[in-house]
PDB file of C-alpha atoms in Angstrom:
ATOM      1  CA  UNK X   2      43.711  53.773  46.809  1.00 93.00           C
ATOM      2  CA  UNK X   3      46.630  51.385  46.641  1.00 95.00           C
ATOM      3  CA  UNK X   4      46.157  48.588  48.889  1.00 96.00           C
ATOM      4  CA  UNK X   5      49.112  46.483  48.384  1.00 95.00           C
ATOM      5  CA  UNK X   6      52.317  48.199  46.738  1.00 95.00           C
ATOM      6  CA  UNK X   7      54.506  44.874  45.924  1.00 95.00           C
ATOM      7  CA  UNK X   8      51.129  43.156  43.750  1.00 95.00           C
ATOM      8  CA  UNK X   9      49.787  46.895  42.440  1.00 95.00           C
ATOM      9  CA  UNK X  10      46.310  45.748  44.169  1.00 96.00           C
ATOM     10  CA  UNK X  11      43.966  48.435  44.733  1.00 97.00           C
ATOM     11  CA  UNK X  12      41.222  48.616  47.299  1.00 97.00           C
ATOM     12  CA  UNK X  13      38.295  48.435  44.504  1.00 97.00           C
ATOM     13  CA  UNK X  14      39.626  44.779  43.426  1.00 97.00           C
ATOM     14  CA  UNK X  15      40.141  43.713  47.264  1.00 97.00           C
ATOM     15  CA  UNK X  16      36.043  45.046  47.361  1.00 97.00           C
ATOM     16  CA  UNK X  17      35.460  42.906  44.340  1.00 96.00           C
ATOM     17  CA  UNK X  18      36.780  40.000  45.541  1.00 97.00           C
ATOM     18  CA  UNK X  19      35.079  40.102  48.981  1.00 96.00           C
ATOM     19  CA  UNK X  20      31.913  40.266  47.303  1.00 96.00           C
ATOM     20  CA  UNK X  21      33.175  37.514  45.161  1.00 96.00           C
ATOM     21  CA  UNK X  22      33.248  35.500  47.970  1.00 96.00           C
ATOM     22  CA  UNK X  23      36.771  35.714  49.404  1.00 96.00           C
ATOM     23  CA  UNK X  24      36.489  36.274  53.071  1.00 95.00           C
ATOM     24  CA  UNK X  25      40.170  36.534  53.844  1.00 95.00           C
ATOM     25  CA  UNK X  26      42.975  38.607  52.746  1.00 94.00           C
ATOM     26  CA  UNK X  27      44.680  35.397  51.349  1.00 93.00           C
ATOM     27  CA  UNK X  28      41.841  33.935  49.650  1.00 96.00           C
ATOM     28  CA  UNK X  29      41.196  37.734  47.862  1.00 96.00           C
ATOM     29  CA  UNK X  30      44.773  37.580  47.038  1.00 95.00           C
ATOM     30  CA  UNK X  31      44.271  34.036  45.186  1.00 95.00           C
ATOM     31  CA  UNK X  32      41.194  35.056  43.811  1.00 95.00           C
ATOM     32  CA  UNK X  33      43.375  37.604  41.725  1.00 95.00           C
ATOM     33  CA  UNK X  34      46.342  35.244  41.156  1.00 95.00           C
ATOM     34  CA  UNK X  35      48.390  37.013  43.599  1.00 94.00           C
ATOM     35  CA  UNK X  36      50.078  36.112  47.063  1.00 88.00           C
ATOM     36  CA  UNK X  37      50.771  38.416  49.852  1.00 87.00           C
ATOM     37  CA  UNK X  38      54.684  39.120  49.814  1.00 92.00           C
ATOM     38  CA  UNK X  39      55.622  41.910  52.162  1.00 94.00           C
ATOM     39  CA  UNK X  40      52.778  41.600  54.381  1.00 92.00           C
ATOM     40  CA  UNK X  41      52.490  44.793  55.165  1.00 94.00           C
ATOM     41  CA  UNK X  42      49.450  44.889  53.240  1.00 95.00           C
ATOM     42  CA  UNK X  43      47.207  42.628  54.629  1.00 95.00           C
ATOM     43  CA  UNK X  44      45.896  44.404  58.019  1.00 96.00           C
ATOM     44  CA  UNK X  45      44.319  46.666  55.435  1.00 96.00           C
ATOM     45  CA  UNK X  46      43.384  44.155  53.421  1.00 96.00           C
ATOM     46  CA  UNK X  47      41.606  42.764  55.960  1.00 96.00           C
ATOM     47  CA  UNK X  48      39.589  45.511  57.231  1.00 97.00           C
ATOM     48  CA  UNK X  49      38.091  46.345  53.494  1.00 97.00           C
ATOM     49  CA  UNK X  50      36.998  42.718  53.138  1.00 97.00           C
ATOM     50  CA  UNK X  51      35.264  43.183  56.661  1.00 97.00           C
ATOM     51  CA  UNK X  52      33.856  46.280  56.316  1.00 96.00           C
ATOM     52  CA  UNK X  53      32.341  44.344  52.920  1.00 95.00           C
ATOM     53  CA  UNK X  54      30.764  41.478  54.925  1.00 92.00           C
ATOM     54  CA  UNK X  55      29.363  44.005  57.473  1.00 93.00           C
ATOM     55  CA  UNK X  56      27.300  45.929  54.647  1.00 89.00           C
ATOM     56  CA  UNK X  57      26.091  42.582  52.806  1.00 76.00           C
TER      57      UNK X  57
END
């Protein structure tokens, strides 16, 4: 699934880098050389990383 239209992110890379170590939506962004631009994005962004720190 696409999780952020305006970087082409999708929600297995915002998975990766949660379990990578990123533990917000900016620092997963930055962790993939990528900013937030919209912002639309991020909510969602946010609830895959924490749904990733709930099951470590």
């Amino acid at each position: 699934m696409m999780v952020c239209v305006c970087n082409a992110i999708r929600e297995r890379e915002v998975r990766e880098a949660a379990r990578s170590g990123s533990m917000t939506a900016c620092q997963a962004y930055r962790a993939m050389g990528m900013q937030p631009k919209c912002g639309q994005c991020v909510p969602f962004a946010r609830a895959i990383i924490d749904e990733e720190r709930a099951a470590a």
